[in-house]
Tab-separated table of C-alpha atoms in Angstrom:
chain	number	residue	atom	x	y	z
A	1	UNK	CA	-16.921	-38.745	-59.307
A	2	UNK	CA	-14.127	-38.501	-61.500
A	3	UNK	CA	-11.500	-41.760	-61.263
A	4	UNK	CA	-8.516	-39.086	-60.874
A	5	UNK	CA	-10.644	-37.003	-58.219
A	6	UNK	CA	-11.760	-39.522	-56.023
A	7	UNK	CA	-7.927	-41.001	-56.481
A	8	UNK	CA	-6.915	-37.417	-54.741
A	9	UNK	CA	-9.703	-37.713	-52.086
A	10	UNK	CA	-8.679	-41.429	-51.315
A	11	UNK	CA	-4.835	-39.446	-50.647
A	12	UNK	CA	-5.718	-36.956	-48.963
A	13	UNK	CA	-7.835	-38.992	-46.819
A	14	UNK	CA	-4.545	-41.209	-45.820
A	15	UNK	CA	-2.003	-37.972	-45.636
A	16	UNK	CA	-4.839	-36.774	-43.167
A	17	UNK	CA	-4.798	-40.127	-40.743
A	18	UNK	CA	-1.223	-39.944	-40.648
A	19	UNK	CA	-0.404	-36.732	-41.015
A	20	UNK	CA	3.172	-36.069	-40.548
A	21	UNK	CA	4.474	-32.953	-38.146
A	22	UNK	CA	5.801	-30.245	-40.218
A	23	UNK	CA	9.579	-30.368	-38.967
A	24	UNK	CA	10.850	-26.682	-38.553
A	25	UNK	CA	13.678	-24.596	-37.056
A	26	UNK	CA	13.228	-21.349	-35.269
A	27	UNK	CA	15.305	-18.638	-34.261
A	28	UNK	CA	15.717	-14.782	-33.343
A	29	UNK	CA	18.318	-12.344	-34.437
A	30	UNK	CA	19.715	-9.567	-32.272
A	31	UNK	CA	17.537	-7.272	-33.981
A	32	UNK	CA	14.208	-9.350	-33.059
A	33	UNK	CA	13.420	-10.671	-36.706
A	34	UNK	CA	11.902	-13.643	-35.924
A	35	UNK	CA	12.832	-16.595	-38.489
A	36	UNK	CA	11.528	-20.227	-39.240
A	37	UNK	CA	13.358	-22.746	-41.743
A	38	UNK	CA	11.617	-26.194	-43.025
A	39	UNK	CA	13.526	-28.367	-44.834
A	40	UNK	CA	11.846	-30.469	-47.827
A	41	UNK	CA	13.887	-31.845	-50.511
A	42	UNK	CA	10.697	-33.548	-52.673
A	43	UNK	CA	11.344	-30.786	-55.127
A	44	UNK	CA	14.410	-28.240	-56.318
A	45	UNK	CA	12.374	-25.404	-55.215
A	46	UNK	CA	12.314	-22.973	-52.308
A	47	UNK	CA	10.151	-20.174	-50.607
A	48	UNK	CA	10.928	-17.311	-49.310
A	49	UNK	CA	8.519	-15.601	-47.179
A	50	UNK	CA	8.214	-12.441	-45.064
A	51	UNK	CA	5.093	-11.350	-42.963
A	52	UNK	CA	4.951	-8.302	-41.246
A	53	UNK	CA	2.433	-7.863	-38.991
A	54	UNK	CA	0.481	-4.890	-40.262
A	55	UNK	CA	-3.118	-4.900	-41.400
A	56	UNK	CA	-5.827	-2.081	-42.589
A	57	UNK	CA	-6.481	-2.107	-39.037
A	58	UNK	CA	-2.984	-0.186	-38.224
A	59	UNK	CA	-3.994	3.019	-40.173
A	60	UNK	CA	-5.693	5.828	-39.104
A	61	UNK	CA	-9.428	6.305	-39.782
A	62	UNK	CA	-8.707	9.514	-42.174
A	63	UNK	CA	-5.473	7.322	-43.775
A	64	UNK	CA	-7.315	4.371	-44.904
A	65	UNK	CA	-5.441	2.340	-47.345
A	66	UNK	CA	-2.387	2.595	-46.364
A	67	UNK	CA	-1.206	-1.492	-45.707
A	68	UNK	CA	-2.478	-1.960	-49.022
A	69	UNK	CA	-0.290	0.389	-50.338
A	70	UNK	CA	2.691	-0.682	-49.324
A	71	UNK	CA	1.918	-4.360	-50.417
A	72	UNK	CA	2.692	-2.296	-54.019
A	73	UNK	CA	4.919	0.440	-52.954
A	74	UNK	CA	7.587	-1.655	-51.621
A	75	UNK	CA	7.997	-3.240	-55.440
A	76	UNK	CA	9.582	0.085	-56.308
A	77	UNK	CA	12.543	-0.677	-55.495
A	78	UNK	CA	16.026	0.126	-52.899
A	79	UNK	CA	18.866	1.524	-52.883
A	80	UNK	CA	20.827	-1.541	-54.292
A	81	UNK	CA	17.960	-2.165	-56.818
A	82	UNK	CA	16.291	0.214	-59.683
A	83	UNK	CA	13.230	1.448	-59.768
A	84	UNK	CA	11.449	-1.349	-61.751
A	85	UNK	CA	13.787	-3.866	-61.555
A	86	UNK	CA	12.707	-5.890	-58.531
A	87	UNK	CA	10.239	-8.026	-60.492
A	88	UNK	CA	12.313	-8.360	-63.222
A	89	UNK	CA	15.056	-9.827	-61.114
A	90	UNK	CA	12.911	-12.297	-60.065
A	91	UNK	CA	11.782	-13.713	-63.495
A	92	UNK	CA	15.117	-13.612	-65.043
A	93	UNK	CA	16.270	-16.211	-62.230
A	94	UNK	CA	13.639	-18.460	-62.720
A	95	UNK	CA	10.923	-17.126	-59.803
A	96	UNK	CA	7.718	-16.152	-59.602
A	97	UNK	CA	6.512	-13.711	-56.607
A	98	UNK	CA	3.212	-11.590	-55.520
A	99	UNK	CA	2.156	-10.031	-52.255
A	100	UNK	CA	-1.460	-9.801	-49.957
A	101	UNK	CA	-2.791	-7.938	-47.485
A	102	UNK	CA	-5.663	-8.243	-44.739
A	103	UNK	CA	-7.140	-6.440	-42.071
A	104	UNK	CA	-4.487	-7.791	-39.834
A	105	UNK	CA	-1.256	-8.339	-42.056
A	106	UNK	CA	1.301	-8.048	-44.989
A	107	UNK	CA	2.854	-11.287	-46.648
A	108	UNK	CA	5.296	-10.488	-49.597
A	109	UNK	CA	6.857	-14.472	-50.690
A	110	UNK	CA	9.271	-15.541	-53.878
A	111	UNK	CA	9.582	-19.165	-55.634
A	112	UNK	CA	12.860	-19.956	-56.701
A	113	UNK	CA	14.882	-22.967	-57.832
A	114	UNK	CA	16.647	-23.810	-55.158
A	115	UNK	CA	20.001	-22.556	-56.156
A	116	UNK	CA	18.606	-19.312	-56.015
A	117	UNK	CA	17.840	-19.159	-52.272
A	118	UNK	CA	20.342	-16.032	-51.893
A	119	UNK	CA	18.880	-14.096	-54.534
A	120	UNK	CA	15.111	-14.499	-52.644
A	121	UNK	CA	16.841	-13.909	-49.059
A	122	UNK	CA	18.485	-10.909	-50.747
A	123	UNK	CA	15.872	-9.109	-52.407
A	124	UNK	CA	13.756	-9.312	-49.047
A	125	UNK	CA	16.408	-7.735	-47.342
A	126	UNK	CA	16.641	-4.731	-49.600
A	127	UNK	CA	13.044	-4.649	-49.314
A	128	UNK	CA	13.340	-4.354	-45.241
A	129	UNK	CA	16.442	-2.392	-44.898
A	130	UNK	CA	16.483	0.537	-47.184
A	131	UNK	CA	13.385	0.676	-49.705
A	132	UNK	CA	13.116	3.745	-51.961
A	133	UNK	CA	9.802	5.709	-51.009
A	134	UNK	CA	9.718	8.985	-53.011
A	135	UNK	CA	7.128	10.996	-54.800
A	136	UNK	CA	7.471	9.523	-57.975
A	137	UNK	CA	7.045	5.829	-56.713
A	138	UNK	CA	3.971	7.082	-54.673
A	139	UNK	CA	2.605	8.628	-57.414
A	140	UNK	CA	2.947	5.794	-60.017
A	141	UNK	CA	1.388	3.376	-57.049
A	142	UNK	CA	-1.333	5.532	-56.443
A	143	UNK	CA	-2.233	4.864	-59.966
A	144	UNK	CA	-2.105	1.206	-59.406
A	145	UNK	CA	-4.202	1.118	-56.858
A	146	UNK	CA	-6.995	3.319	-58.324
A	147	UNK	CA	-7.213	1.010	-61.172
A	148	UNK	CA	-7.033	-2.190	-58.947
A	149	UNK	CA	-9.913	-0.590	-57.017
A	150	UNK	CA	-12.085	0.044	-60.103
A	151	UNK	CA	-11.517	-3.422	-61.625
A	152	UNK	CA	-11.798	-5.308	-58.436
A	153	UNK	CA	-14.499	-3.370	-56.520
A	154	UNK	CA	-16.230	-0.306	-57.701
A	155	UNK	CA	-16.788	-1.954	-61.240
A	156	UNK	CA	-17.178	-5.470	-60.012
A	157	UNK	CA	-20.717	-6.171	-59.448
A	158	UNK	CA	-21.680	-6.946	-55.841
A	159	UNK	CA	-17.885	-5.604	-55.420
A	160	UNK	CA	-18.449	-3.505	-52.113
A	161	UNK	CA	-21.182	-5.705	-50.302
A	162	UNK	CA	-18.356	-6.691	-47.787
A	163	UNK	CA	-17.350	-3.303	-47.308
A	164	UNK	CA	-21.460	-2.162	-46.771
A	165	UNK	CA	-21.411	-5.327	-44.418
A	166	UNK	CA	-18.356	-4.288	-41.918
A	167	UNK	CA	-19.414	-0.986	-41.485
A	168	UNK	CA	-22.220	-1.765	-40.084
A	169	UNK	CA	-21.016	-4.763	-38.115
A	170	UNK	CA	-18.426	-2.837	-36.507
A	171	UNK	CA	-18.484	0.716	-35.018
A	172	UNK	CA	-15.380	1.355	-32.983
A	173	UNK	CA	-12.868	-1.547	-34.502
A	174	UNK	CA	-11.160	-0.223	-38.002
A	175	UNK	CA	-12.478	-3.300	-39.241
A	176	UNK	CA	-15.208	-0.998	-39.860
A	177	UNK	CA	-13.330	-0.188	-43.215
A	178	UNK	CA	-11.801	-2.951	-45.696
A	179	UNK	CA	-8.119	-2.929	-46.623
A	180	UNK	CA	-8.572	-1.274	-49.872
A	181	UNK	CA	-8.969	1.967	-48.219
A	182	UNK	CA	-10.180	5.410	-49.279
A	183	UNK	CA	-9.105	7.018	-52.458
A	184	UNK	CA	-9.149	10.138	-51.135
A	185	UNK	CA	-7.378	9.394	-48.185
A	186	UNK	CA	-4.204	8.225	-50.186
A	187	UNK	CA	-4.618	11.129	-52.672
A	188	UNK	CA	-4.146	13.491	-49.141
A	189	UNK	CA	-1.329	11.635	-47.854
A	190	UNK	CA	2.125	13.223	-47.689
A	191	UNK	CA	5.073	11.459	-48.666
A	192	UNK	CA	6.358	12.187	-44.753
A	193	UNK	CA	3.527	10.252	-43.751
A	194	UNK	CA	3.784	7.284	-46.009
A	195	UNK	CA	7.780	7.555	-45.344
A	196	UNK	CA	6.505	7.206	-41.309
A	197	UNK	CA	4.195	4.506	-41.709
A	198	UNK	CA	7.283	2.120	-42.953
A	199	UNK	CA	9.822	2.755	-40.383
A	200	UNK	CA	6.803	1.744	-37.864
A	201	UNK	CA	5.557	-1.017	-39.544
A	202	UNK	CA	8.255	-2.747	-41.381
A	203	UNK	CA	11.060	-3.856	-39.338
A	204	UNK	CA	12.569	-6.897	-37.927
A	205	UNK	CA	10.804	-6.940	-35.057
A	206	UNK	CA	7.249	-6.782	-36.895
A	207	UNK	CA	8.241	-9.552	-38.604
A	208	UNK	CA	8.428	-13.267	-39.322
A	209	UNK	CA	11.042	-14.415	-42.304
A	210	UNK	CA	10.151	-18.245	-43.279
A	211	UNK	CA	12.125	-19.876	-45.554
A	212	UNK	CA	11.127	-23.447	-46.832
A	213	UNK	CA	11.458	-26.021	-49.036
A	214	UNK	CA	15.283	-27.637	-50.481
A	215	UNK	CA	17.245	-26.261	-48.037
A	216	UNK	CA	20.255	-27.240	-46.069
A	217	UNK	CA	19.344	-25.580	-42.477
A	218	UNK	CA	23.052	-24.627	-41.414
A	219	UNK	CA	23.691	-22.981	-44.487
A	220	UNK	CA	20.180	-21.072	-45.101
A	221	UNK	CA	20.932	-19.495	-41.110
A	222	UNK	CA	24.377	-18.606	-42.041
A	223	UNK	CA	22.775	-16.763	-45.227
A	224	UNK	CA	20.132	-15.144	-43.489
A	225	UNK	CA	22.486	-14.111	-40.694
A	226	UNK	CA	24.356	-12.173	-43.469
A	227	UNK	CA	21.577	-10.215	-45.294
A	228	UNK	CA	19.310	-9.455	-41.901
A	229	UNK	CA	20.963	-9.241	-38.835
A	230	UNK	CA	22.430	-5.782	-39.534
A	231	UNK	CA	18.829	-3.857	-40.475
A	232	UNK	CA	18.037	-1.879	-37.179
A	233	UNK	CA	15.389	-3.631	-35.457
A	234	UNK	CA	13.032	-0.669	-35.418
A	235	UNK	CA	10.525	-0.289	-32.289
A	236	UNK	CA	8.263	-2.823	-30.162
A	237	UNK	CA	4.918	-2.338	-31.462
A	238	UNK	CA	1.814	-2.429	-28.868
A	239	UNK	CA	-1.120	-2.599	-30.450
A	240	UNK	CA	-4.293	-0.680	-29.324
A	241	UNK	CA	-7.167	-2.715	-28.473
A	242	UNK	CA	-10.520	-1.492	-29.599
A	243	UNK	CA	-13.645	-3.330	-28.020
A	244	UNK	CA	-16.825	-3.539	-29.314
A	245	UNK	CA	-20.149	-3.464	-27.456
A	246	UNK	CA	-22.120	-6.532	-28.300
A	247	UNK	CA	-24.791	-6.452	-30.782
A	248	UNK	CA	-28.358	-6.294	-28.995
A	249	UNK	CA	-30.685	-4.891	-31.190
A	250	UNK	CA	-31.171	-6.717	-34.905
A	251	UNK	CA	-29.864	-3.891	-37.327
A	252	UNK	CA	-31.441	-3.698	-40.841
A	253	UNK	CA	-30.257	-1.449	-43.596
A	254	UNK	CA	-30.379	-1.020	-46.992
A	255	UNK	CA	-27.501	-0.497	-49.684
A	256	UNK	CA	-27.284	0.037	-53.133
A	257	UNK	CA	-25.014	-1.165	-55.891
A	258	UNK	CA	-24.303	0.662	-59.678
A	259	UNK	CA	-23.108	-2.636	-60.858
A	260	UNK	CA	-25.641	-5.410	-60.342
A	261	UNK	CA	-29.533	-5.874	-61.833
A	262	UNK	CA	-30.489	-8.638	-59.232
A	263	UNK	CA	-30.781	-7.807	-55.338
A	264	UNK	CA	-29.177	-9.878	-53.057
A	265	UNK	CA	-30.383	-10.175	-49.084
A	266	UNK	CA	-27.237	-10.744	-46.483
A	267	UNK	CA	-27.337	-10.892	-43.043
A	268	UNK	CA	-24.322	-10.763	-40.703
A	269	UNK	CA	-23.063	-11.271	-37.267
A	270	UNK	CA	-20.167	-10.584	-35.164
A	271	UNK	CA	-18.058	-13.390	-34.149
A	272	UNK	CA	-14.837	-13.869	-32.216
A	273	UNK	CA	-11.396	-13.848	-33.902
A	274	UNK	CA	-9.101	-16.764	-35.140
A	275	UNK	CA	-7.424	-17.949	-32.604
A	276	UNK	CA	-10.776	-18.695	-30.560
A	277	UNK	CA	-11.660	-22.379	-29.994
A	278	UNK	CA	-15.260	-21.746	-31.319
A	279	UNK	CA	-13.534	-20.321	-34.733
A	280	UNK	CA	-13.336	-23.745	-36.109
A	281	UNK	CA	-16.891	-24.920	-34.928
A	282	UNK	CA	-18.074	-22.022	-36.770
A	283	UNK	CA	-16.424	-23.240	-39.907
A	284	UNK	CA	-17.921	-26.286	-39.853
A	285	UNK	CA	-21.664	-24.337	-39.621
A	286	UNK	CA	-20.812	-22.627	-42.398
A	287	UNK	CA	-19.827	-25.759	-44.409
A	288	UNK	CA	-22.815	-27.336	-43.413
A	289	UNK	CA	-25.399	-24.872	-44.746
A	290	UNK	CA	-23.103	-24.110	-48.314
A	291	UNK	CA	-20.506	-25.894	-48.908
A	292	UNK	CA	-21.360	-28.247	-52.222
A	293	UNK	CA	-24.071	-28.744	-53.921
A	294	UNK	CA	-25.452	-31.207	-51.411
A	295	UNK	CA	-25.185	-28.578	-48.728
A	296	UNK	CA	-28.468	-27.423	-46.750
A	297	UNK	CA	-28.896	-23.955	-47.965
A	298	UNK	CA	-28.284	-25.160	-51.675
A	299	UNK	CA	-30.028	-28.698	-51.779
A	300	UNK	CA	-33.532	-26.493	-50.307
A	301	UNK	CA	-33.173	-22.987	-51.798
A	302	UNK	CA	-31.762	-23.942	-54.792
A	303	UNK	CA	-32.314	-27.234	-56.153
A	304	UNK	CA	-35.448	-27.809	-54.409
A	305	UNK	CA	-37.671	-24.584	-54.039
A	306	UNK	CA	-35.771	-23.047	-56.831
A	307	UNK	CA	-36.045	-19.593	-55.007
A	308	UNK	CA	-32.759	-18.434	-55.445
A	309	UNK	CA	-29.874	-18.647	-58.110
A	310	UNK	CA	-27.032	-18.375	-55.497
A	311	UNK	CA	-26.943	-18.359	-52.114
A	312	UNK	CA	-23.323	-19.038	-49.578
A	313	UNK	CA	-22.710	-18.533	-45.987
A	314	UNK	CA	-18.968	-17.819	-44.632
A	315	UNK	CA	-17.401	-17.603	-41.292
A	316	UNK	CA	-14.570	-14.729	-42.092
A	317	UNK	CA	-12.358	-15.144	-39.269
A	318	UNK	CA	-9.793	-12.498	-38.230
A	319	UNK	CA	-7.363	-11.716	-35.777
A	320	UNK	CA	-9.830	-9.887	-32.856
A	321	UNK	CA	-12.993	-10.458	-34.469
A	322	UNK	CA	-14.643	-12.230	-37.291
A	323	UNK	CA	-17.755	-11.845	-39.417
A	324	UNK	CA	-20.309	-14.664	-40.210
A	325	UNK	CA	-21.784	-13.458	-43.529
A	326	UNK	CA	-25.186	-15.592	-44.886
A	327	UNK	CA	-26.363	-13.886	-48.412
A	328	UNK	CA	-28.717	-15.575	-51.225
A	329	UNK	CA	-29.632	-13.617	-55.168
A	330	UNK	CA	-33.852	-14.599	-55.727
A	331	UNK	CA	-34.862	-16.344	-58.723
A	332	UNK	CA	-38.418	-15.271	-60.605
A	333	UNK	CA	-38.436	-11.955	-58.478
A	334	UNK	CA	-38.724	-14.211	-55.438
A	335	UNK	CA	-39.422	-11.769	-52.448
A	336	UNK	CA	-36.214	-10.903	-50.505
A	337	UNK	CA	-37.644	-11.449	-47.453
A	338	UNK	CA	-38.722	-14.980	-48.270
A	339	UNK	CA	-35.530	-15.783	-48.600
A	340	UNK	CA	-34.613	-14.391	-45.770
A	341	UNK	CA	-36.591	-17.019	-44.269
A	342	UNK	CA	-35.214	-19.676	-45.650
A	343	UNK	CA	-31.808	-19.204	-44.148
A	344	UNK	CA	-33.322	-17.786	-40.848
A	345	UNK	CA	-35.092	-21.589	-40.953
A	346	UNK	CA	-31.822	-23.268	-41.738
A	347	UNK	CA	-30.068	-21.534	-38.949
A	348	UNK	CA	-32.876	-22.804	-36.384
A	349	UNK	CA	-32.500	-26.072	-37.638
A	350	UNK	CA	-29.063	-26.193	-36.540
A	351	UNK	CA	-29.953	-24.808	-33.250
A	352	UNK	CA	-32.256	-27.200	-32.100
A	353	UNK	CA	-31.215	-30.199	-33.899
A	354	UNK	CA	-27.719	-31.969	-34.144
A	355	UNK	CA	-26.394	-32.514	-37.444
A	356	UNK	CA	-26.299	-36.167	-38.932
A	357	UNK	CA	-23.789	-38.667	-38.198
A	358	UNK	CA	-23.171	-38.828	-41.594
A	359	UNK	CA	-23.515	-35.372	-42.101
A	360	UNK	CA	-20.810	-34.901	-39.414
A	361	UNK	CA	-18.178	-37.613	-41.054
A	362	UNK	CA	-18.598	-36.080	-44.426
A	363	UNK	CA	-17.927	-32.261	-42.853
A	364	UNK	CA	-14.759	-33.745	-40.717
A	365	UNK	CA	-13.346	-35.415	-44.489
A	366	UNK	CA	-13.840	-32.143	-46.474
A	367	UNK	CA	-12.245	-29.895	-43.245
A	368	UNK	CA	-9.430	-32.856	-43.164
A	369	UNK	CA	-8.922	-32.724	-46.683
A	370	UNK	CA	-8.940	-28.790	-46.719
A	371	UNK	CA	-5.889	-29.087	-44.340
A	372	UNK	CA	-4.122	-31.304	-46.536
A	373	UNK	CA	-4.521	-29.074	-49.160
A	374	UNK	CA	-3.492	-26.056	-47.536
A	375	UNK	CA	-0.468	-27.570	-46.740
A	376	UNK	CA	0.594	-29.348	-50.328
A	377	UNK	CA	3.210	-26.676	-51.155
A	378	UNK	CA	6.014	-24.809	-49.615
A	379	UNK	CA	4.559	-22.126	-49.847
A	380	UNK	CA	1.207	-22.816	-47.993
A	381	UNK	CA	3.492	-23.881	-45.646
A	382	UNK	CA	5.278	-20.837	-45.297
A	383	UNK	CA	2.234	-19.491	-44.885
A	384	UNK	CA	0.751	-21.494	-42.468
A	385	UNK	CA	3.851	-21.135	-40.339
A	386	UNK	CA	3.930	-17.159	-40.150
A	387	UNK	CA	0.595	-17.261	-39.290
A	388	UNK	CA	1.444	-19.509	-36.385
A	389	UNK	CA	3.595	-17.564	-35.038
A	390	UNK	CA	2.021	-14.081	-36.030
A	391	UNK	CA	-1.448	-14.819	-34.539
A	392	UNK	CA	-1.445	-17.617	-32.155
A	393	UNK	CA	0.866	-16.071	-29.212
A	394	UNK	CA	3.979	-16.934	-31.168
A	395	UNK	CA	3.063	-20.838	-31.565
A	396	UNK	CA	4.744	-21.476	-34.779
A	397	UNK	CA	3.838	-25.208	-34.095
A	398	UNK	CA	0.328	-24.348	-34.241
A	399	UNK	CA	0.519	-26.096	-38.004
A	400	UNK	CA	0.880	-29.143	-36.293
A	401	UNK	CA	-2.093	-29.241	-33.896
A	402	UNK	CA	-4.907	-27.721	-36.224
A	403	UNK	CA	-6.099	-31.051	-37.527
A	404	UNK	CA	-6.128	-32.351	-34.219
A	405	UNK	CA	-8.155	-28.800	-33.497
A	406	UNK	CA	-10.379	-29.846	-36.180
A	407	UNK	CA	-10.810	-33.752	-35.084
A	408	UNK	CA	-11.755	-32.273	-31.529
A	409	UNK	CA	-15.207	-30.256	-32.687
A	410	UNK	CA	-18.328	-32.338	-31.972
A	411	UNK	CA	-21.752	-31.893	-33.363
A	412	UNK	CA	-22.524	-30.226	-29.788
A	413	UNK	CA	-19.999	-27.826	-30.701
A	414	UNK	CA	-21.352	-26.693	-34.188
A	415	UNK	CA	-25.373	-26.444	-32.675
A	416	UNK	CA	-23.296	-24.422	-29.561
A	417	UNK	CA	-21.762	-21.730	-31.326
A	418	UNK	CA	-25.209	-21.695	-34.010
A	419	UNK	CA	-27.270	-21.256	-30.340
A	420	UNK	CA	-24.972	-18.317	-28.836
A	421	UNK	CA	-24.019	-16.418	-31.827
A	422	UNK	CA	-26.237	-16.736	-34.784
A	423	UNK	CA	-29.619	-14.884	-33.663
A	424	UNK	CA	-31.114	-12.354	-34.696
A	425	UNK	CA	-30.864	-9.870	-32.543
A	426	UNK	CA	-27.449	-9.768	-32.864
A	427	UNK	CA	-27.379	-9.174	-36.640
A	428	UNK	CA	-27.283	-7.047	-39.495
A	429	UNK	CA	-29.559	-7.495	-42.285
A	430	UNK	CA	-28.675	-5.683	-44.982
A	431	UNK	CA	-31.050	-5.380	-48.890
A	432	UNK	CA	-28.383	-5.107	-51.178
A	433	UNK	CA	-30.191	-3.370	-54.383
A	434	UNK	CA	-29.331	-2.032	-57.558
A	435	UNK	CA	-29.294	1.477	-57.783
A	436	UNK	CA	-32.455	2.777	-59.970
């Protein structure tokens, strides 16, 4: 190991132990925007953060795309700012700002120096209050997206095995389809009904506004008193609940893939969402059979047998549901189904057997050192808090407990949630091939 890396490790390891609480301040305005301020004067530099909480799973099945959409769309511009000038604004004052979207919701952020707090907290604002949606912004975003979705997905190779995977894992839930959407769909759309999706979706009280970093709190509340409080609050969203029946039957399917000239073999299974206490247990199974080189999956199927030139395993955990996705390429035309073994093997293993004490310390250090990590900037931070508050019944302190979260799973725990949700008739096993 480098000097410098295990120097970092050796940190993080002691910022973990005694981890201080993330101090924050947390307030509503009149018209239900929800806001959070923490103060941290290491650097000259703020965040400013807004989440709303809309997802892929808001739209309509025949108006997929949509949240992704908007993550563009609302760069256009407002009423106070030209078309084209919102990102231009923010470099010319020293920031730097993007956007992302999930199945479950929308986070738009700015970095600033410090001195430029208002101009952050002011942008936003024109962003919630009175954003310019009109044909020729559609159009030009439309564009956008068509080209993200070649480059990212349809031209990517393997780009569409996780939208192959959730539609098979999922039949009632909309995360049957991924947040880049349907083409088609957003080529049908009216301007009306992209005009109605933001007055439902993006409003105060769909939202969380985090500020964070070298702030003075009295003054930062005072400012965003005077840019927010006036933008009508919109309406109370209740979200529709869509169940699933539980998997019962192993599903196996085939899909193919333009863009790739080695088959993969993936299997999947349906998981509960985020905020779950087995989430994090399932993590740590993940970890165990992928993470680094020295993990199970890799040390047999790849360093040992030499079967397979990649293989991973991921818990991707979401706000109702999740998906635990196991996949592995062959080496020297290795038979799909052998590997297929291999991780079916590895997943017994952890069913019947408890992982090492050793094994165990070293997965609690990298999942300690992960936090750390996720939390080494303001805006991680920002992040971190919003999604407190979004997703875990409006605990914005939730930052606070997750390494304690994480210091609670046991071994028991991981060979658990391995024994009730990992088998295999509660899967989908999908030959991912290239198309002849």
């Amino acid at each position: 190991m480098k000097k410098g890396l295990f120097c970092f490790s050796l940190m993080a390891a002691a910022f973990a132990v005694n981890a201080q609480k993330v101090a924050f301040t947390e307030f509503n305005l009149k018209n239900g925007l929800h806001v959070i301020l923490h103060q941290d004067k290491t650097a000259p530099v703020v965040a400013i953060s807004v989440m709303y909480h809309v997802g892929s799973k808001d739209e309509q099945p025949n108006r997929t795309g949509f949240a992704h959409f908007f993550e563009h769309l609302l760069f256009e511009g407002s009423d106070n700012i030209k078309r084209g000038e919102f990102m231009k604004i923010v470099s010319s004052n020293g920031g730097q700002n993007n956007a992302n979207t999930s199945q479950d919701r929308t986070f738009y952020f700015e970095r600033f120096p410090s001195n430029q707090l208002a101009t952050g907290l002011w942008l936003e604002s024109e962003r919630m209050l009175h954003p310019v949606i009109n044909e020729i912004g559609v159009k030009t975003q439309n564009e956008v997206v068509k080209e993200e979705k070649r480059l990212r997905v349809d031209n990517q190779p393997y780009g569409n095995f996780v939208a192959e995977i959730m539609k098979r894992l999922f039949i009632n839930h909309p995360y049957r389809w991924v947040p880049i959407g349907s083409m088609e769909h957003l080529d049908a759309a009216t301007l009306q009904e992209f005009q109605a999706f933001n007055k439902k979706f993006y409003t105060p009280k769909n939202a969380v506004l985090v500020v964070t970093g070298d702030l003075d709190i009295p003054k930062t509340k005072a400012l965003v008193e005077g840019y927010f409080q006036d933008i009508p609050g919109g309406e109370v969203i209740v979200k529709t609940k869509f169940e699933e029946a539980p998997i019962t039957k192993e599903i196996v399917d085939t899909a193919y893939d333009n863009n790739i000239q080695l088959p993969a073999i993936m299997e999947a299974y349906r998981i509960p969402g985020m905020t779950s206490k087995e989430s994090k247990a399932l993590e740590m199974a993940s970890a165990v059979l992928s993470q680094g080189n020295s993990s199970r999956m890799f040390s047999k199927m790849v360093d040992t047998k030499k079967n397979s030139l990649q293989v991973g395993s991921f818990s991707y955990s979401l706000e109702d549901y999740g998906a635990y996705i196991m996949y592995a390429l062959p080496n020297n035309d290795t038979p799909l189904d052998t590997l297929l073994k291999d991780m079916d093997d590895e997943i017994a293993k952890l069913q019947t057997e408890l992982i090492s004490e050793k094994e165990f310390t070293k997965l609690q250090n990298q999942f300690e050192n992960n936090y750390v990590s996720a939390n080494s900037t303001m805006l991680g931070v920002a992040e971190n808090l919003a999604d407190g508050y979004t997703f875990y019944n409006k605990n914005t302190g939730h930052i606070n407990s997750e390494l304690e979260e994480i210091r609670k799973v046991t071994r028991q725990d991981i060979q658990n949630v391995v024994k009730k949700y990992l088998n295999k008739n509660q899967r989908v096993v999908l030959y991912y091939l290239p198309k002849k």
